[in-house]
mmCIF file of N, CA and C in Angstrom:
data_model
loop_
_atom_site.group_PDB
_atom_site.id
_atom_site.type_symbol
_atom_site.label_atom_id
_atom_site.label_comp_id
_atom_site.label_asym_id
_atom_site.label_seq_id
_atom_site.Cartn_x
_atom_site.Cartn_y
_atom_site.Cartn_z
ATOM 1 N N MET R 1 0.182 57.747 22.585
ATOM 2 C CA MET R 1 1.001 56.857 21.810
ATOM 3 C C MET R 1 2.343 57.489 21.557
ATOM 4 N N SER R 2 3.253 56.639 21.139
ATOM 5 C CA SER R 2 4.559 57.176 20.773
ATOM 6 C C SER R 2 4.422 57.892 19.445
ATOM 7 N N GLY R 3 5.384 58.590 19.046
ATOM 8 C CA GLY R 3 5.319 59.367 17.819
ATOM 9 C C GLY R 3 5.586 58.543 16.571
ATOM 10 N N LEU R 4 5.661 57.203 16.693
ATOM 11 C CA LEU R 4 5.938 56.368 15.523
ATOM 12 C C LEU R 4 4.670 56.159 14.708
ATOM 13 N N PRO R 5 4.801 56.152 13.383
ATOM 14 C CA PRO R 5 3.615 55.913 12.563
ATOM 15 C C PRO R 5 3.207 54.440 12.636
ATOM 16 N N PHE R 6 1.916 54.187 12.527
ATOM 17 C CA PHE R 6 1.380 52.825 12.589
ATOM 18 C C PHE R 6 0.849 52.471 11.204
ATOM 19 N N PHE R 7 1.432 51.413 10.596
ATOM 20 C CA PHE R 7 1.046 51.015 9.245
ATOM 21 C C PHE R 7 0.308 49.684 9.254
ATOM 22 N N GLY R 8 -0.636 49.519 10.071
ATOM 23 C CA GLY R 8 -1.373 48.271 10.148
ATOM 24 C C GLY R 8 -2.853 48.516 10.028
ATOM 25 N N PRO R 9 -3.636 47.492 10.263
ATOM 26 C CA PRO R 9 -5.090 47.645 10.220
ATOM 27 C C PRO R 9 -5.548 48.610 11.309
ATOM 28 N N ASP R 10 -6.559 49.383 10.974
ATOM 29 C CA ASP R 10 -7.028 50.369 11.943
ATOM 30 C C ASP R 10 -8.293 49.937 12.662
ATOM 31 N N THR R 11 -8.797 48.743 12.385
ATOM 32 C CA THR R 11 -9.972 48.252 13.095
ATOM 33 C C THR R 11 -9.625 46.928 13.769
ATOM 34 N N LEU R 12 -10.466 46.551 14.702
ATOM 35 C CA LEU R 12 -10.269 45.283 15.402
ATOM 36 C C LEU R 12 -10.418 44.101 14.436
ATOM 37 N N GLU R 13 -11.397 44.179 13.524
ATOM 38 C CA GLU R 13 -11.569 43.116 12.526
ATOM 39 C C GLU R 13 -10.341 42.993 11.644
ATOM 40 N N GLY R 14 -9.789 44.108 11.255
ATOM 41 C CA GLY R 14 -8.587 44.098 10.423
ATOM 42 C C GLY R 14 -7.418 43.449 11.145
ATOM 43 N N LEU R 15 -7.296 43.740 12.443
ATOM 44 C CA LEU R 15 -6.228 43.114 13.234
ATOM 45 C C LEU R 15 -6.418 41.603 13.308
ATOM 46 N N PHE R 16 -7.669 41.162 13.548
ATOM 47 C CA PHE R 16 -7.951 39.722 13.604
ATOM 48 C C PHE R 16 -7.605 39.040 12.278
ATOM 49 N N GLU R 17 -8.062 39.668 11.175
ATOM 50 C CA GLU R 17 -7.804 39.066 9.872
ATOM 51 C C GLU R 17 -6.312 38.976 9.581
ATOM 52 N N LYS R 18 -5.590 40.014 9.942
ATOM 53 C CA LYS R 18 -4.166 40.033 9.613
ATOM 54 C C LYS R 18 -3.346 39.120 10.506
ATOM 55 N N PHE R 19 -3.638 39.095 11.792
ATOM 56 C CA PHE R 19 -2.753 38.386 12.710
ATOM 57 C C PHE R 19 -3.295 37.061 13.243
ATOM 58 N N LEU R 20 -4.596 36.899 13.334
ATOM 59 C CA LEU R 20 -5.129 35.679 13.920
ATOM 60 C C LEU R 20 -5.575 34.651 12.888
ATOM 61 N N ALA R 21 -6.300 35.045 11.882
ATOM 62 C CA ALA R 21 -6.824 34.089 10.908
ATOM 63 C C ALA R 21 -5.718 33.329 10.168
ATOM 64 N N PRO R 22 -4.692 33.985 9.687
ATOM 65 C CA PRO R 22 -3.669 33.227 8.970
ATOM 66 C C PRO R 22 -2.969 32.187 9.843
ATOM 67 N N LYS R 23 -2.768 32.505 11.108
ATOM 68 C CA LYS R 23 -2.096 31.538 11.969
ATOM 69 C C LYS R 23 -2.953 30.295 12.165
ATOM 70 N N SER R 24 -4.254 30.486 12.382
ATOM 71 C CA SER R 24 -5.094 29.312 12.592
ATOM 72 C C SER R 24 -5.215 28.500 11.303
ATOM 73 N N SER R 25 -5.344 29.179 10.163
ATOM 74 C CA SER R 25 -5.430 28.426 8.914
ATOM 75 C C SER R 25 -4.077 27.798 8.582
ATOM 76 N N LYS R 26 -2.984 28.487 8.898
ATOM 77 C CA LYS R 26 -1.661 27.902 8.663
ATOM 78 C C LYS R 26 -1.460 26.700 9.572
ATOM 79 N N LYS R 27 -1.897 26.822 10.810
ATOM 80 C CA LYS R 27 -1.775 25.691 11.729
ATOM 81 C C LYS R 27 -2.611 24.519 11.233
ATOM 82 N N ARG R 28 -3.812 24.812 10.770
ATOM 83 C CA ARG R 28 -4.682 23.769 10.239
ATOM 84 C C ARG R 28 -4.049 23.136 9.001
ATOM 85 N N GLN R 29 -3.459 23.959 8.143
ATOM 86 C CA GLN R 29 -2.786 23.434 6.958
ATOM 87 C C GLN R 29 -1.608 22.545 7.355
ATOM 88 N N ASP R 30 -0.857 22.982 8.356
ATOM 89 C CA ASP R 30 0.271 22.178 8.829
ATOM 90 C C ASP R 30 -0.207 20.846 9.391
ATOM 91 N N GLU R 31 -1.294 20.891 10.169
ATOM 92 C CA GLU R 31 -1.845 19.652 10.726
ATOM 93 C C GLU R 31 -2.343 18.730 9.616
ATOM 94 N N ASP R 32 -2.997 19.321 8.606
ATOM 95 C CA ASP R 32 -3.466 18.521 7.469
ATOM 96 C C ASP R 32 -2.297 17.910 6.711
ATOM 97 N N LEU R 33 -1.230 18.679 6.560
ATOM 98 C CA LEU R 33 -0.044 18.181 5.865
ATOM 99 C C LEU R 33 0.593 17.027 6.626
ATOM 100 N N VAL R 34 0.684 17.162 7.942
ATOM 101 C CA VAL R 34 1.243 16.085 8.765
ATOM 102 C C VAL R 34 0.369 14.836 8.671
ATOM 103 N N ALA R 35 -0.940 15.015 8.740
ATOM 104 C CA ALA R 35 -1.851 13.868 8.630
ATOM 105 C C ALA R 35 -1.740 13.212 7.258
ATOM 106 N N GLU R 36 -1.636 14.029 6.216
ATOM 107 C CA GLU R 36 -1.494 13.492 4.853
ATOM 108 C C GLU R 36 -0.188 12.715 4.713
ATOM 109 N N ARG R 37 0.890 13.253 5.251
ATOM 110 C CA ARG R 37 2.178 12.547 5.187
ATOM 111 C C ARG R 37 2.130 11.239 5.963
ATOM 112 N N ALA R 38 1.477 11.249 7.118
ATOM 113 C CA ALA R 38 1.361 10.017 7.906
ATOM 114 C C ALA R 38 0.545 8.978 7.151
ATOM 115 N N ARG R 39 -0.537 9.414 6.511
ATOM 116 C CA ARG R 39 -1.362 8.493 5.739
ATOM 117 C C ARG R 39 -0.577 7.939 4.558
ATOM 118 N N LEU R 40 0.143 8.813 3.851
ATOM 119 C CA LEU R 40 0.938 8.353 2.715
ATOM 120 C C LEU R 40 2.036 7.408 3.165
ATOM 121 N N THR R 41 2.668 7.743 4.281
ATOM 122 C CA THR R 41 3.711 6.869 4.798
ATOM 123 C C THR R 41 3.122 5.515 5.143
ATOM 124 N N SER R 42 1.944 5.515 5.736
ATOM 125 C CA SER R 42 1.289 4.267 6.107
ATOM 126 C C SER R 42 0.947 3.441 4.871
ATOM 127 N N THR R 43 0.355 4.068 3.850
ATOM 128 C CA THR R 43 -0.009 3.311 2.655
ATOM 129 C C THR R 43 1.228 2.883 1.881
ATOM 130 N N ARG R 44 2.253 3.705 1.874
ATOM 131 C CA ARG R 44 3.505 3.289 1.217
ATOM 132 C C ARG R 44 4.096 2.086 1.918
ATOM 133 N N ARG R 45 4.064 2.136 3.227
ATOM 134 C CA ARG R 45 4.596 1.015 4.008
ATOM 135 C C ARG R 45 3.792 -0.256 3.727
ATOM 136 N N GLU R 46 2.471 -0.121 3.671
ATOM 137 C CA GLU R 46 1.621 -1.279 3.363
ATOM 138 C C GLU R 46 1.897 -1.806 1.961
ATOM 139 N N ALA R 47 2.083 -0.891 1.009
ATOM 140 C CA ALA R 47 2.355 -1.308 -0.371
ATOM 141 C C ALA R 47 3.688 -2.046 -0.461
ATOM 142 N N ILE R 48 4.690 -1.535 0.206
ATOM 143 C CA ILE R 48 5.996 -2.197 0.196
ATOM 144 C C ILE R 48 5.900 -3.558 0.870
ATOM 145 N N GLU R 49 5.177 -3.623 1.966
ATOM 146 C CA GLU R 49 4.999 -4.900 2.665
ATOM 147 C C GLU R 49 4.280 -5.912 1.765
ATOM 148 N N LEU R 50 3.251 -5.470 1.054
ATOM 149 C CA LEU R 50 2.527 -6.352 0.136
ATOM 150 C C LEU R 50 3.446 -6.824 -0.984
ATOM 151 N N TYR R 51 4.234 -5.919 -1.547
ATOM 152 C CA TYR R 51 5.151 -6.272 -2.634
ATOM 153 C C TYR R 51 6.162 -7.317 -2.159
ATOM 154 N N ARG R 52 6.682 -7.126 -0.979
ATOM 155 C CA ARG R 52 7.631 -8.107 -0.422
ATOM 156 C C ARG R 52 6.956 -9.449 -0.169
ATOM 157 N N ASP R 53 5.730 -9.418 0.317
ATOM 158 C CA ASP R 53 4.992 -10.668 0.540
ATOM 159 C C ASP R 53 4.754 -11.410 -0.776
ATOM 160 N N ILE R 54 4.471 -10.657 -1.831
ATOM 161 C CA ILE R 54 4.284 -11.286 -3.140
ATOM 162 C C ILE R 54 5.575 -11.970 -3.576
ATOM 163 N N PHE R 55 6.694 -11.284 -3.402
ATOM 164 C CA PHE R 55 7.971 -11.886 -3.786
ATOM 165 C C PHE R 55 8.280 -13.118 -2.945
ATOM 166 N N ARG R 56 8.004 -13.044 -1.659
ATOM 167 C CA ARG R 56 8.240 -14.212 -0.799
ATOM 168 C C ARG R 56 7.356 -15.384 -1.215
ATOM 169 N N ALA R 57 6.092 -15.105 -1.451
ATOM 170 C CA ALA R 57 5.156 -16.169 -1.830
ATOM 171 C C ALA R 57 5.505 -16.747 -3.195
ATOM 172 N N SER R 58 6.022 -15.918 -4.081
ATOM 173 C CA SER R 58 6.325 -16.400 -5.434
ATOM 174 C C SER R 58 7.477 -17.401 -5.442
ATOM 175 N N ARG R 59 8.272 -17.419 -4.403
ATOM 176 C CA ARG R 59 9.374 -18.394 -4.322
ATOM 177 C C ARG R 59 8.875 -19.831 -4.387
ATOM 178 N N ALA R 60 7.670 -20.064 -3.939
ATOM 179 C CA ALA R 60 7.124 -21.423 -3.895
ATOM 180 C C ALA R 60 6.634 -21.898 -5.260
ATOM 181 N N PHE R 61 6.451 -20.995 -6.213
ATOM 182 C CA PHE R 61 5.935 -21.355 -7.536
ATOM 183 C C PHE R 61 7.113 -21.616 -8.480
ATOM 184 N N VAL R 62 7.694 -22.807 -8.380
ATOM 185 C CA VAL R 62 8.944 -23.109 -9.081
ATOM 186 C C VAL R 62 8.748 -23.948 -10.344
ATOM 187 N N TRP R 63 7.524 -24.249 -10.740
ATOM 188 C CA TRP R 63 7.317 -25.053 -11.935
ATOM 189 C C TRP R 63 7.037 -24.127 -13.119
ATOM 190 N N PRO R 64 7.363 -24.574 -14.328
ATOM 191 C CA PRO R 64 7.155 -23.735 -15.515
ATOM 192 C C PRO R 64 5.730 -23.838 -16.047
ATOM 193 N N ASN R 65 5.341 -22.821 -16.801
ATOM 194 C CA ASN R 65 4.045 -22.870 -17.482
ATOM 195 C C ASN R 65 4.220 -23.570 -18.831
ATOM 196 N N GLU R 66 3.228 -23.490 -19.700
ATOM 197 C CA GLU R 66 3.275 -24.171 -20.990
ATOM 198 C C GLU R 66 4.410 -23.661 -21.875
ATOM 199 N N ASP R 67 4.793 -22.393 -21.688
ATOM 200 C CA ASP R 67 5.852 -21.793 -22.501
ATOM 201 C C ASP R 67 7.239 -22.000 -21.910
ATOM 202 N N GLY R 68 7.323 -22.683 -20.780
ATOM 203 C CA GLY R 68 8.609 -22.948 -20.152
ATOM 204 C C GLY R 68 9.091 -21.850 -19.216
ATOM 205 N N ILE R 69 8.257 -20.855 -18.954
ATOM 206 C CA ILE R 69 8.622 -19.755 -18.054
ATOM 207 C C ILE R 69 8.148 -20.116 -16.655
ATOM 208 N N LEU R 70 9.025 -19.923 -15.681
ATOM 209 C CA LEU R 70 8.651 -20.237 -14.299
ATOM 210 C C LEU R 70 7.500 -19.341 -13.850
ATOM 211 N N TRP R 71 6.544 -19.951 -13.157
ATOM 212 C CA TRP R 71 5.423 -19.184 -12.626
ATOM 213 C C TRP R 71 5.908 -18.110 -11.671
ATOM 214 N N ARG R 72 6.978 -18.385 -10.948
ATOM 215 C CA ARG R 72 7.554 -17.401 -10.033
ATOM 216 C C ARG R 72 7.872 -16.112 -10.784
ATOM 217 N N ASP R 73 8.524 -16.242 -11.940
ATOM 218 C CA ASP R 73 8.900 -15.064 -12.716
ATOM 219 C C ASP R 73 7.677 -14.344 -13.279
ATOM 220 N N LEU R 74 6.690 -15.104 -13.701
ATOM 221 C CA LEU R 74 5.456 -14.493 -14.205
ATOM 222 C C LEU R 74 4.725 -13.725 -13.113
ATOM 223 N N LEU R 75 4.648 -14.313 -11.929
ATOM 224 C CA LEU R 75 3.977 -13.646 -10.808
ATOM 225 C C LEU R 75 4.699 -12.360 -10.424
ATOM 226 N N ARG R 76 6.012 -12.412 -10.393
ATOM 227 C CA ARG R 76 6.787 -11.215 -10.036
ATOM 228 C C ARG R 76 6.632 -10.115 -11.079
ATOM 229 N N ALA R 77 6.679 -10.495 -12.352
ATOM 230 C CA ALA R 77 6.511 -9.500 -13.415
ATOM 231 C C ALA R 77 5.113 -8.892 -13.372
ATOM 232 N N SER R 78 4.122 -9.719 -13.121
ATOM 233 C CA SER R 78 2.749 -9.232 -13.032
ATOM 234 C C SER R 78 2.583 -8.276 -11.851
ATOM 235 N N ALA R 79 3.166 -8.638 -10.716
ATOM 236 C CA ALA R 79 3.076 -7.773 -9.533
ATOM 237 C C ALA R 79 3.753 -6.437 -9.801
ATOM 238 N N ARG R 80 4.922 -6.477 -10.412
ATOM 239 C CA ARG R 80 5.634 -5.231 -10.711
ATOM 240 C C ARG R 80 4.797 -4.348 -11.636
ATOM 241 N N GLN R 81 4.194 -4.965 -12.655
ATOM 242 C CA GLN R 81 3.366 -4.214 -13.589
ATOM 243 C C GLN R 81 2.173 -3.577 -12.866
ATOM 244 N N GLU R 82 1.524 -4.328 -12.003
ATOM 245 C CA GLU R 82 0.376 -3.796 -11.250
ATOM 246 C C GLU R 82 0.800 -2.622 -10.362
ATOM 247 N N PHE R 83 1.929 -2.760 -9.688
ATOM 248 C CA PHE R 83 2.395 -1.694 -8.809
ATOM 249 C C PHE R 83 2.796 -0.460 -9.616
ATOM 250 N N GLU R 84 3.428 -0.664 -10.766
ATOM 251 C CA GLU R 84 3.811 0.469 -11.612
ATOM 252 C C GLU R 84 2.581 1.212 -12.122
ATOM 253 N N GLN R 85 1.536 0.483 -12.478
ATOM 254 C CA GLN R 85 0.313 1.120 -12.970
ATOM 255 C C GLN R 85 -0.355 1.958 -11.881
ATOM 256 N N ALA R 86 -0.233 1.539 -10.646
ATOM 257 C CA ALA R 86 -0.885 2.247 -9.537
ATOM 258 C C ALA R 86 0.055 3.223 -8.839
ATOM 259 N N ARG R 87 1.225 3.406 -9.372
ATOM 260 C CA ARG R 87 2.254 4.211 -8.709
ATOM 261 C C ARG R 87 1.807 5.639 -8.412
ATOM 262 N N HIS R 88 1.111 6.268 -9.330
ATOM 263 C CA HIS R 88 0.754 7.680 -9.165
ATOM 264 C C HIS R 88 -0.681 7.881 -8.680
ATOM 265 N N GLU R 89 -1.288 6.840 -8.202
ATOM 266 C CA GLU R 89 -2.656 6.934 -7.676
ATOM 267 C C GLU R 89 -2.639 7.733 -6.375
ATOM 268 N N ARG R 90 -3.543 8.694 -6.243
ATOM 269 C CA ARG R 90 -3.584 9.547 -5.051
ATOM 270 C C ARG R 90 -4.866 9.390 -4.241
ATOM 271 N N ASP R 91 -5.877 8.785 -4.825
ATOM 272 C CA ASP R 91 -7.156 8.634 -4.129
ATOM 273 C C ASP R 91 -7.012 7.580 -3.031
ATOM 274 N N PRO R 92 -7.197 7.968 -1.758
ATOM 275 C CA PRO R 92 -7.007 7.024 -0.655
ATOM 276 C C PRO R 92 -7.925 5.807 -0.729
ATOM 277 N N GLU R 93 -9.148 5.997 -1.221
ATOM 278 C CA GLU R 93 -10.071 4.861 -1.320
ATOM 279 C C GLU R 93 -9.597 3.859 -2.366
ATOM 280 N N VAL R 94 -9.104 4.355 -3.481
ATOM 281 C CA VAL R 94 -8.603 3.473 -4.539
ATOM 282 C C VAL R 94 -7.362 2.732 -4.049
ATOM 283 N N ILE R 95 -6.479 3.451 -3.369
ATOM 284 C CA ILE R 95 -5.260 2.831 -2.840
ATOM 285 C C ILE R 95 -5.619 1.734 -1.847
ATOM 286 N N ALA R 96 -6.545 2.031 -0.944
ATOM 287 C CA ALA R 96 -6.959 1.029 0.047
ATOM 288 C C ALA R 96 -7.566 -0.189 -0.640
ATOM 289 N N LYS R 97 -8.387 0.047 -1.662
ATOM 290 C CA LYS R 97 -9.004 -1.061 -2.395
ATOM 291 C C LYS R 97 -7.935 -1.912 -3.080
ATOM 292 N N LEU R 98 -6.953 -1.267 -3.695
ATOM 293 C CA LEU R 98 -5.872 -2.001 -4.356
ATOM 294 C C LEU R 98 -5.082 -2.836 -3.357
ATOM 295 N N LEU R 99 -4.794 -2.260 -2.193
ATOM 296 C CA LEU R 99 -4.034 -2.993 -1.180
ATOM 297 C C LEU R 99 -4.818 -4.193 -0.657
ATOM 298 N N VAL R 100 -6.103 -3.991 -0.392
ATOM 299 C CA VAL R 100 -6.930 -5.095 0.117
ATOM 300 C C VAL R 100 -7.064 -6.190 -0.938
ATOM 301 N N THR R 101 -7.310 -5.793 -2.178
ATOM 302 C CA THR R 101 -7.437 -6.767 -3.264
ATOM 303 C C THR R 101 -6.139 -7.541 -3.453
ATOM 304 N N GLY R 102 -5.019 -6.835 -3.416
ATOM 305 C CA GLY R 102 -3.720 -7.498 -3.555
ATOM 306 C C GLY R 102 -3.445 -8.461 -2.424
ATOM 307 N N ARG R 103 -3.754 -8.034 -1.218
ATOM 308 C CA ARG R 103 -3.543 -8.896 -0.049
ATOM 309 C C ARG R 103 -4.420 -10.149 -0.147
ATOM 310 N N ASP R 104 -5.668 -9.965 -0.536
ATOM 311 C CA ASP R 104 -6.577 -11.112 -0.693
ATOM 312 C C ASP R 104 -6.075 -12.076 -1.762
ATOM 313 N N ALA R 105 -5.567 -11.537 -2.864
ATOM 314 C CA ALA R 105 -5.068 -12.390 -3.948
ATOM 315 C C ALA R 105 -3.860 -13.207 -3.498
ATOM 316 N N VAL R 106 -2.957 -12.579 -2.755
ATOM 317 C CA VAL R 106 -1.777 -13.304 -2.262
ATOM 318 C C VAL R 106 -2.207 -14.409 -1.304
ATOM 319 N N GLU R 107 -3.098 -14.078 -0.380
ATOM 320 C CA GLU R 107 -3.560 -15.082 0.584
ATOM 321 C C GLU R 107 -4.278 -16.235 -0.117
ATOM 322 N N ALA R 108 -5.095 -15.925 -1.115
ATOM 323 C CA ALA R 108 -5.813 -16.977 -1.847
ATOM 324 C C ALA R 108 -4.837 -17.876 -2.601
ATOM 325 N N ALA R 109 -3.836 -17.283 -3.237
ATOM 326 C CA ALA R 109 -2.855 -18.077 -3.984
ATOM 327 C C ALA R 109 -2.058 -18.978 -3.053
ATOM 328 N N VAL R 110 -1.644 -18.434 -1.922
ATOM 329 C CA VAL R 110 -0.875 -19.234 -0.959
ATOM 330 C C VAL R 110 -1.747 -20.344 -0.380
ATOM 331 N N ASP R 111 -3.007 -20.032 -0.069
ATOM 332 C CA ASP R 111 -3.917 -21.058 0.458
ATOM 333 C C ASP R 111 -4.117 -22.189 -0.546
ATOM 334 N N LYS R 112 -4.307 -21.853 -1.816
ATOM 335 C CA LYS R 112 -4.463 -22.883 -2.847
ATOM 336 C C LYS R 112 -3.199 -23.726 -2.964
ATOM 337 N N LEU R 113 -2.048 -23.073 -2.899
ATOM 338 C CA LEU R 113 -0.781 -23.800 -2.986
ATOM 339 C C LEU R 113 -0.637 -24.768 -1.818
ATOM 340 N N VAL R 114 -0.980 -24.320 -0.628
ATOM 341 C CA VAL R 114 -0.898 -25.177 0.561
ATOM 342 C C VAL R 114 -1.868 -26.347 0.434
ATOM 343 N N ASP R 115 -3.090 -26.077 -0.021
ATOM 344 C CA ASP R 115 -4.074 -27.153 -0.195
ATOM 345 C C ASP R 115 -3.591 -28.192 -1.208
ATOM 346 N N LYS R 116 -3.043 -27.736 -2.324
ATOM 347 C CA LYS R 116 -2.536 -28.674 -3.341
ATOM 348 C C LYS R 116 -1.361 -29.472 -2.792
ATOM 349 N N HIS R 117 -0.514 -28.811 -2.024
ATOM 350 C CA HIS R 117 0.638 -29.500 -1.432
ATOM 351 C C HIS R 117 0.169 -30.563 -0.437
ATOM 352 N N LYS R 118 -0.820 -30.220 0.381
ATOM 353 C CA LYS R 118 -1.361 -31.195 1.334
ATOM 354 C C LYS R 118 -2.000 -32.370 0.603
ATOM 355 N N ALA R 119 -2.727 -32.091 -0.472
ATOM 356 C CA ALA R 119 -3.362 -33.159 -1.247
ATOM 357 C C ALA R 119 -2.308 -34.073 -1.874
ATOM 358 N N ALA R 120 -1.237 -33.488 -2.378
ATOM 359 C CA ALA R 120 -0.161 -34.295 -2.969
ATOM 360 C C ALA R 120 0.509 -35.154 -1.906
ATOM 361 N N MET R 121 0.704 -34.589 -0.728
ATOM 362 C CA MET R 121 1.310 -35.364 0.361
ATOM 363 C C MET R 121 0.386 -36.507 0.773
ATOM 364 N N ALA R 122 -0.909 -36.257 0.827
ATOM 365 C CA ALA R 122 -1.868 -37.303 1.192
ATOM 366 C C ALA R 122 -1.876 -38.411 0.140
ATOM 367 N N ARG R 123 -1.810 -38.035 -1.133
ATOM 368 C CA ARG R 123 -1.743 -39.043 -2.201
ATOM 369 C C ARG R 123 -0.472 -39.876 -2.079
ATOM 370 N N ASP R 124 0.644 -39.202 -1.812
ATOM 371 C CA ASP R 124 1.912 -39.927 -1.656
ATOM 372 C C ASP R 124 1.851 -40.880 -0.473
ATOM 373 N N ARG R 125 1.269 -40.411 0.623
ATOM 374 C CA ARG R 125 1.140 -41.242 1.811
ATOM 375 C C ARG R 125 0.239 -42.447 1.536
ATOM 376 N N ALA R 126 -0.861 -42.205 0.840
ATOM 377 C CA ALA R 126 -1.804 -43.284 0.525
ATOM 378 C C ALA R 126 -1.169 -44.300 -0.426
ATOM 379 N N SER R 127 -0.428 -43.827 -1.402
ATOM 380 C CA SER R 127 0.210 -44.770 -2.330
ATOM 381 C C SER R 127 1.350 -45.510 -1.641
ATOM 382 N N GLY R 128 1.976 -44.904 -0.654
ATOM 383 C CA GLY R 128 3.026 -45.575 0.117
ATOM 384 C C GLY R 128 2.466 -46.653 1.013
ATOM 385 N N GLU R 129 1.280 -46.440 1.542
ATOM 386 C CA GLU R 129 0.645 -47.434 2.411
ATOM 387 C C GLU R 129 0.174 -48.645 1.614
ATOM 388 N N ARG R 130 -0.187 -48.417 0.360
ATOM 389 C CA ARG R 130 -0.639 -49.530 -0.479
ATOM 390 C C ARG R 130 0.540 -50.312 -1.051
ATOM 391 N N GLY R 131 1.727 -49.771 -0.903
ATOM 392 C CA GLY R 131 2.908 -50.464 -1.376
ATOM 393 C C GLY R 131 3.203 -50.223 -2.838
ATOM 394 N N GLU R 132 2.727 -49.145 -3.374
ATOM 395 C CA GLU R 132 2.978 -48.854 -4.784
ATOM 396 C C GLU R 132 4.270 -48.135 -4.966
#
């Protein structure tokens, strides 16, 4: 050997622990971090998409409730409150459940609105045919 002093592990196991194990665990940590960021980005994107869909759907609710407040405004305020309450949620299962539940609620509300609109159109058509 050269005359330089060696200040490292003196066994093969020590060399593995010092130079090989940290790299594999660091690589695994990096891969986990990338996967976590991709998952968060995906759920954030889904949450933003759901929030926008709620706002779009709420445009159709233009009649006031008993207190004179437009249903559109109530729906938007309720959606904002729900999203704010879930803002710091980190459990992926809870987040997925919230997104699915929210999506189902929006679809159900829009479906009911469409059904009521179709029924109103049918009533108007029927009353027009009778000459009323």
